[in-house]
Short mmCIF file of C-alpha atoms in Angstrom, two decimals:
data_model
loop_
_atom_site.label_atom_id
_atom_site.label_comp_id
_atom_site.label_asym_id
_atom_site.label_seq_id
_atom_site.Cartn_x
_atom_site.Cartn_y
_atom_site.Cartn_z
CA MET B 1174 -0.07 0.01 -0.01
CA LYS B 1175 1.76 3.47 -1.28
CA LYS B 1176 2.30 5.82 1.45
CA ILE B 1177 0.90 9.58 0.81
CA LEU B 1178 1.38 12.60 2.79
CA PHE B 1179 -0.85 15.57 2.52
CA THR B 1180 0.32 19.15 3.76
CA GLY B 1181 -1.92 21.73 4.85
CA GLY B 1182 -3.64 18.93 6.93
CA GLY B 1183 -6.09 21.09 8.60
CA GLY B 1184 -7.77 21.99 5.26
CA VAL B 1185 -11.33 21.71 4.79
CA GLY B 1186 -11.12 18.72 2.28
CA ASN B 1187 -9.12 16.56 4.13
CA GLU B 1188 -11.59 14.76 6.43
CA ALA B 1189 -13.37 13.53 2.89
CA LEU B 1190 -9.94 12.46 1.59
CA TRP B 1191 -9.29 10.49 4.76
CA LYS B 1192 -12.72 8.76 4.40
CA LEU B 1193 -12.58 8.26 0.72
CA PHE B 1194 -8.75 6.83 0.25
CA SER B 1195 -7.49 5.41 3.59
CA SER B 1196 -8.80 1.95 2.63
CA HIS B 1197 -6.60 2.44 -0.61
CA TYR B 1198 -3.48 4.18 0.60
CA ASP B 1199 -1.40 4.70 3.73
CA LEU B 1200 -2.45 8.04 4.54
CA TYR B 1201 -0.83 11.04 6.54
CA PHE B 1202 -1.87 14.92 7.12
CA ALA B 1203 0.98 17.36 8.03
CA ASP B 1204 0.27 20.58 9.27
CA SER B 1205 1.96 23.36 11.63
CA ASN B 1206 -1.01 22.99 13.87
CA ILE B 1207 -1.98 19.58 14.20
CA GLU B 1208 -5.10 20.46 16.46
CA ALA B 1209 -6.56 21.91 13.27
CA ILE B 1210 -6.74 18.45 11.53
CA ASN B 1211 -10.08 16.79 11.68
CA PRO B 1212 -10.70 14.69 14.51
CA CYS B 1213 -11.90 11.68 12.51
CA ILE B 1214 -8.29 11.52 11.34
CA PRO B 1215 -6.26 9.15 13.63
CA ARG B 1216 -3.70 10.89 15.89
CA GLU B 1217 -0.86 8.64 14.66
CA ARG B 1218 -1.46 10.01 11.06
CA LYS B 1219 -1.30 13.57 12.14
CA ILE B 1220 2.45 15.07 11.48
CA LEU B 1221 3.65 18.32 13.12
CA ILE B 1222 5.72 20.32 10.75
CA PRO B 1223 7.27 23.79 10.47
CA LEU B 1224 5.51 26.66 8.57
CA ALA B 1225 6.62 26.96 5.00
CA THR B 1226 8.48 30.01 5.85
CA ASP B 1227 10.55 28.54 8.45
CA LYS B 1228 14.31 27.58 7.46
CA LYS B 1229 13.65 24.04 8.86
CA PHE B 1230 10.75 23.55 6.65
CA LYS B 1231 12.10 21.54 3.75
CA ALA B 1232 14.92 19.62 5.95
CA GLU B 1233 12.13 18.34 8.41
CA LEU B 1234 9.80 17.25 5.58
CA LYS B 1235 12.63 15.55 3.98
CA LYS B 1236 13.51 13.68 7.34
CA ILE B 1237 9.55 12.72 7.81
CA SER B 1238 9.71 11.42 4.31
CA LYS B 1239 12.73 9.27 4.83
CA ASN B 1240 11.50 7.85 8.20
CA LEU B 1241 7.95 7.05 6.73
CA LYS B 1242 9.07 6.03 3.30
CA LEU B 1243 6.63 8.02 1.67
CA ASP B 1244 5.72 7.43 -2.18
CA PHE B 1245 4.00 10.86 -2.65
CA ILE B 1246 4.07 14.20 -0.96
CA VAL B 1247 1.09 16.40 -1.99
CA PRO B 1248 1.69 20.12 -0.94
CA SER B 1249 -1.56 22.23 -0.61
CA VAL B 1250 -0.19 25.47 0.99
CA ASP B 1251 0.85 28.05 -1.38
CA GLU B 1252 3.93 29.07 0.60
CA GLU B 1253 5.22 25.66 0.27
CA LEU B 1254 4.90 25.33 -3.69
CA VAL B 1255 7.98 26.75 -5.24
CA GLU B 1256 10.27 25.56 -2.57
CA LEU B 1257 8.79 21.97 -2.94
CA ALA B 1258 8.81 22.02 -6.77
CA ASP B 1259 12.28 23.33 -7.14
CA ALA B 1260 13.50 20.65 -4.74
CA ARG B 1261 11.75 17.48 -6.01
CA ASN B 1262 14.87 15.66 -6.99
CA GLU B 1263 16.07 15.82 -3.17
CA PHE B 1264 13.34 13.70 -1.85
CA ASP B 1265 12.70 9.90 -2.22
CA ALA B 1266 9.05 10.52 -2.43
CA ASP B 1267 7.36 12.20 -5.38
CA ILE B 1268 6.49 15.70 -5.00
CA PHE B 1269 2.87 15.71 -6.24
CA LEU B 1270 3.10 19.30 -8.06
CA PRO B 1271 3.49 20.75 -11.57
CA ASN B 1272 7.01 21.69 -12.68
CA VAL B 1273 8.74 24.68 -10.81
CA ASP B 1274 8.40 27.06 -14.11
CA PHE B 1275 4.68 26.37 -14.01
CA VAL B 1276 4.27 26.73 -10.36
CA LYS B 1277 6.03 30.38 -10.39
CA LEU B 1278 4.27 31.69 -13.18
CA MET B 1279 0.76 30.58 -12.10
CA LEU B 1280 1.48 32.14 -8.74
CA ASN B 1281 2.12 35.32 -10.30
CA LYS B 1282 -1.55 36.36 -11.24
CA CYS B 1283 -0.56 39.55 -13.31
CA LYS B 1284 2.00 37.65 -15.37
CA CYS B 1285 -0.20 34.58 -15.62
CA ALA B 1286 -2.89 36.38 -17.11
CA HIS B 1287 -0.45 38.27 -19.70
CA GLU B 1288 1.02 34.66 -20.83
CA ILE B 1289 -2.40 32.88 -21.30
CA SER B 1290 -3.36 36.17 -23.67
CA LYS B 1291 0.00 35.77 -25.57
CA PHE B 1292 -1.35 32.26 -26.48
CA GLY B 1293 -4.54 33.72 -28.07
CA LEU B 1294 -6.76 32.10 -25.12
CA SER B 1295 -9.38 34.23 -23.59
CA ALA B 1296 -8.43 35.78 -20.00
CA PRO B 1297 -9.78 38.73 -18.29
CA VAL B 1298 -7.84 41.97 -18.71
CA THR B 1299 -5.32 42.29 -15.70
CA GLN B 1300 -2.84 45.01 -14.62
CA PHE B 1301 -1.24 46.41 -11.53
CA ALA B 1302 -3.42 48.80 -9.72
CA LYS B 1303 -1.29 51.54 -10.28
CA ASN B 1304 -1.70 51.34 -14.08
CA SER B 1305 -5.34 50.65 -14.25
CA SER B 1306 -6.58 53.51 -16.02
CA SER B 1307 -7.42 51.47 -18.95
CA ILE B 1308 -9.73 49.05 -17.10
CA ASP B 1309 -13.14 50.25 -16.59
CA PHE B 1310 -15.28 49.85 -13.17
CA PRO B 1311 -16.45 47.85 -11.59
CA LEU B 1312 -13.39 45.66 -11.39
CA ILE B 1313 -11.70 43.09 -9.23
CA VAL B 1314 -8.63 44.09 -6.83
CA LYS B 1315 -6.94 41.58 -5.22
CA PRO B 1316 -3.17 40.63 -4.32
CA ASN B 1317 -0.59 39.51 -7.22
CA SER B 1318 0.01 36.38 -5.09
CA GLY B 1319 -2.37 35.04 -2.52
CA ARG B 1320 -4.83 32.27 -1.64
CA GLY B 1321 -8.19 31.87 -0.07
CA SER B 1322 -9.93 34.99 -1.32
CA LYS B 1323 -7.63 37.11 1.18
CA GLY B 1324 -7.76 40.80 0.24
CA VAL B 1325 -10.17 40.26 -3.01
CA MET B 1326 -12.79 42.83 -3.35
CA ILE B 1327 -15.22 44.36 -6.11
CA VAL B 1328 -14.43 48.01 -6.54
CA ASN B 1329 -16.96 50.33 -8.28
CA SER B 1330 -14.78 53.71 -8.59
CA GLN B 1331 -11.41 55.08 -8.31
CA LYS B 1332 -12.35 56.30 -4.55
CA GLU B 1333 -13.11 52.98 -3.67
CA LEU B 1334 -9.72 51.64 -5.15
CA ASP B 1335 -8.10 54.33 -3.32
CA ALA B 1336 -9.69 53.30 -0.31
CA TYR B 1337 -8.58 49.50 -1.01
CA ARG B 1338 -4.89 50.79 -1.19
CA ASP B 1339 -5.31 52.41 2.19
CA LEU B 1340 -6.82 49.57 3.64
CA TYR B 1341 -4.24 46.87 2.55
CA ARG B 1342 -1.23 48.89 2.49
CA LEU B 1343 0.65 47.00 5.24
CA THR B 1344 -0.46 43.26 3.66
CA VAL B 1345 -0.95 43.89 -0.14
CA LYS B 1346 2.34 45.19 -1.84
CA ASP B 1347 1.16 45.32 -5.34
CA PRO B 1348 -2.35 44.92 -5.73
CA ILE B 1349 -3.69 44.07 -9.09
CA VAL B 1350 -6.97 44.80 -11.11
CA GLN B 1351 -8.85 42.47 -13.25
CA ASP B 1352 -11.99 43.01 -15.35
CA LEU B 1353 -14.92 41.97 -13.50
CA ALA B 1354 -16.19 38.60 -15.25
CA ILE B 1355 -19.83 38.02 -15.11
CA GLY B 1356 -21.42 34.26 -15.38
CA GLN B 1357 -21.18 30.89 -13.78
CA GLU B 1358 -17.99 29.97 -11.74
CA TYR B 1359 -16.21 27.02 -12.36
CA THR B 1360 -13.24 25.27 -10.46
CA VAL B 1361 -11.65 22.87 -12.68
CA LEU B 1362 -9.38 19.89 -11.72
CA VAL B 1363 -6.51 19.04 -14.26
CA SER B 1364 -4.50 16.13 -13.77
CA SER B 1365 -1.68 14.71 -15.67
CA ASN B 1366 0.65 11.98 -15.42
CA ASN B 1367 4.54 12.34 -14.73
CA LEU B 1368 5.13 12.96 -18.32
CA GLY B 1369 2.76 15.69 -18.46
CA LYS B 1370 0.07 13.73 -20.46
CA LEU B 1371 -3.51 14.87 -19.48
CA ASN B 1372 -5.45 12.04 -17.61
CA SER B 1373 -8.70 14.16 -16.19
CA ILE B 1374 -10.41 17.26 -16.59
CA ILE B 1375 -13.23 17.38 -14.13
CA PRO B 1376 -15.08 20.75 -14.19
CA ILE B 1377 -16.66 21.50 -11.09
CA LYS B 1378 -19.85 24.34 -11.14
CA VAL B 1379 -19.84 26.48 -8.04
CA GLY B 1380 -23.14 27.22 -6.23
CA GLN B 1381 -21.85 29.01 -3.03
CA LYS B 1382 -18.35 30.46 -2.06
CA LYS B 1383 -17.15 32.22 0.98
CA GLY B 1384 -13.56 32.10 0.79
CA ILE B 1385 -13.69 28.23 -0.12
CA THR B 1386 -16.17 26.47 -2.19
CA ILE B 1387 -19.29 25.68 0.10
CA ARG B 1388 -21.73 24.32 -2.49
CA ALA B 1389 -20.84 22.90 -5.97
CA LYS B 1390 -21.57 19.84 -8.08
CA ILE B 1391 -19.57 18.08 -11.15
CA ASP B 1392 -20.86 19.50 -14.45
CA MET B 1393 -18.95 17.89 -17.36
CA ASN B 1394 -19.52 21.14 -19.33
CA PRO B 1395 -17.75 20.88 -22.83
CA LEU B 1396 -16.93 24.38 -23.16
CA VAL B 1397 -14.88 24.39 -19.95
CA ILE B 1398 -13.35 21.09 -21.03
CA ASP B 1399 -12.20 22.27 -24.23
CA TYR B 1400 -10.63 25.22 -22.85
CA THR B 1401 -8.75 23.43 -20.48
CA LYS B 1402 -7.77 21.06 -22.97
CA SER B 1403 -6.03 24.42 -24.99
CA PHE B 1404 -4.72 25.51 -21.82
CA HIS B 1405 -2.75 22.60 -20.98
CA LYS B 1406 -1.50 22.23 -24.48
CA CYS B 1407 0.04 25.90 -24.01
CA PHE B 1408 1.21 24.92 -20.63
CA PRO B 1409 1.95 21.32 -20.49
CA THR B 1410 2.89 20.11 -17.14
CA MET B 1411 2.92 17.29 -14.82
CA GLY B 1412 1.00 16.70 -11.68
CA ILE B 1413 -2.37 18.35 -10.68
CA TYR B 1414 -3.54 22.08 -10.89
CA ASN B 1415 -6.73 23.93 -10.61
CA ILE B 1416 -8.32 26.60 -12.86
CA GLN B 1417 -10.73 29.08 -11.45
CA CYS B 1418 -12.94 30.69 -14.32
CA ILE B 1419 -16.00 32.32 -15.30
CA LEU B 1420 -18.14 30.98 -18.35
CA THR B 1421 -19.94 33.90 -19.65
CA SER B 1422 -23.61 33.81 -21.04
CA LYS B 1423 -21.87 34.23 -24.52
CA GLY B 1424 -19.84 30.87 -23.74
CA ILE B 1425 -16.35 32.64 -23.40
CA VAL B 1426 -14.12 30.84 -20.67
CA LEU B 1427 -12.24 33.55 -18.48
CA PRO B 1428 -9.72 31.99 -16.10
CA PHE B 1429 -9.04 34.52 -13.11
CA GLU B 1430 -6.85 32.18 -11.13
CA ILE B 1431 -4.55 29.09 -11.83
CA ASN B 1432 -3.77 27.30 -8.53
CA PRO B 1433 -0.75 25.09 -9.25
CA ARG B 1434 -1.80 22.47 -6.52
CA ILE B 1435 -4.72 20.36 -5.15
CA SER B 1436 -7.83 22.51 -4.37
CA THR B 1437 -10.23 22.19 -1.67
CA THR B 1438 -12.75 20.58 -4.03
CA PHE B 1439 -10.37 17.91 -4.86
CA CYS B 1440 -12.04 15.37 -2.82
CA ILE B 1441 -15.23 15.69 -4.77
CA SER B 1442 -13.13 14.31 -7.90
CA ILE B 1443 -11.94 11.49 -5.65
CA ALA B 1444 -15.47 10.61 -4.69
CA ALA B 1445 -16.36 10.52 -8.41
CA GLY B 1446 -13.69 7.71 -8.67
CA PHE B 1447 -10.77 9.46 -9.98
CA ASP B 1448 -7.32 8.43 -8.64
CA PRO B 1449 -4.27 10.47 -9.74
CA PHE B 1450 -1.82 8.42 -7.94
CA SER B 1451 -2.58 5.05 -9.71
CA GLU B 1452 -2.82 6.86 -13.07
CA TYR B 1453 0.76 9.16 -12.33
CA TYR B 1454 2.94 6.61 -14.23
CA GLU B 1455 0.18 5.00 -16.55
CA LYS B 1456 1.14 5.94 -20.19
CA ASN B 1457 -2.60 5.99 -21.27
CA ILE B 1458 -1.96 5.00 -24.74
CA ASN B 1459 -5.38 5.27 -25.51
CA ASN B 1460 -5.43 9.12 -24.95
CA SER B 1461 -8.70 8.83 -23.11
CA LEU B 1462 -9.59 11.17 -20.14
CA PHE B 1463 -11.12 10.08 -16.97
CA ILE B 1464 -15.09 10.45 -17.06
CA PRO B 1465 -16.83 10.45 -13.53
CA LYS B 1466 -19.11 7.62 -12.83
CA GLU B 1467 -21.80 9.97 -11.63
CA ASP B 1468 -22.48 13.96 -11.35
CA LEU B 1469 -21.78 14.58 -7.70
CA CYS B 1470 -22.70 17.54 -5.42
CA LEU B 1471 -20.58 18.90 -2.74
CA GLU B 1472 -22.00 20.54 0.30
CA ARG B 1473 -20.30 21.44 3.37
CA ASN B 1474 -21.66 22.19 6.75
CA TRP B 1475 -20.33 23.00 10.32
CA VAL B 1476 -19.38 20.25 12.58
CA ASN B 1477 -19.04 20.90 16.38
CA ASN B 1478 -16.43 18.67 17.97
CA ILE B 1479 -16.83 18.32 21.70
CA THR B 1480 -14.30 16.23 23.39
CA SER B 1481 -12.82 15.84 27.12
CA CYS B 1482 -10.40 18.23 28.21
CA LYS B 1483 -8.36 15.67 30.15
CA GLU B 1484 -6.40 14.49 27.02
#
């Protein structure tokens, strides 16, 4: 049974991953705060690691990987991605990420949007806020790098944009602005084998979102799938990434963010029968993409965990 460690163990989707995958794989979940990891995951499967910003982070993770004889490490925290993608040859385990150049590009939201446009693919106009005179209000303003919808806001005037700069001047160094795309939001799982060959595209239609996706369902929309195929042809890479996009009423796909890692909706694709780890070294000579067994819905609710304080 292969051994897999997920970082960001306190993330919202890991409880589902444990329930779905623990009978197939030897799973571990690492976090800088193991108390944040869901109680359904056994204590012995929780691993304490330093923050990604800690100088000891990589060395400690290498030690854990060696001691546990891991087969895969699956990073899910943005601050970890570049360092681990760049150091993948230093680990005995496979680092389940796209290649480092892809990671660096996609974490830079402004440069990412410009590169997508260079290939003739649709993308929202994106600029640094200080150069925003050519984009009409309303628009989206957000950090050039960041996650979890932190610092993301709709602004309707120059006055509101100036107020955003004042409010976030200590935490957002170079905010960017982006066309406000109107339509249906999708979050798309894109998976490839170790040679960069696509093995799955699973569009997930977002129903409700608040920082993370709260309500969603699998929707194999052909327009989103075709766009994703074109995107991957322009930016081929190994591993898993996630495209967040808007499908407009005119059928245009506008990607507003590319996350070069698994997303919080990764679990619904697993529930649908997809297994990226079993397919990672498969050559897939038939060029076929995984098709979900059924269209599943994801609904997230709060859980209150009350335990004895004597532990």
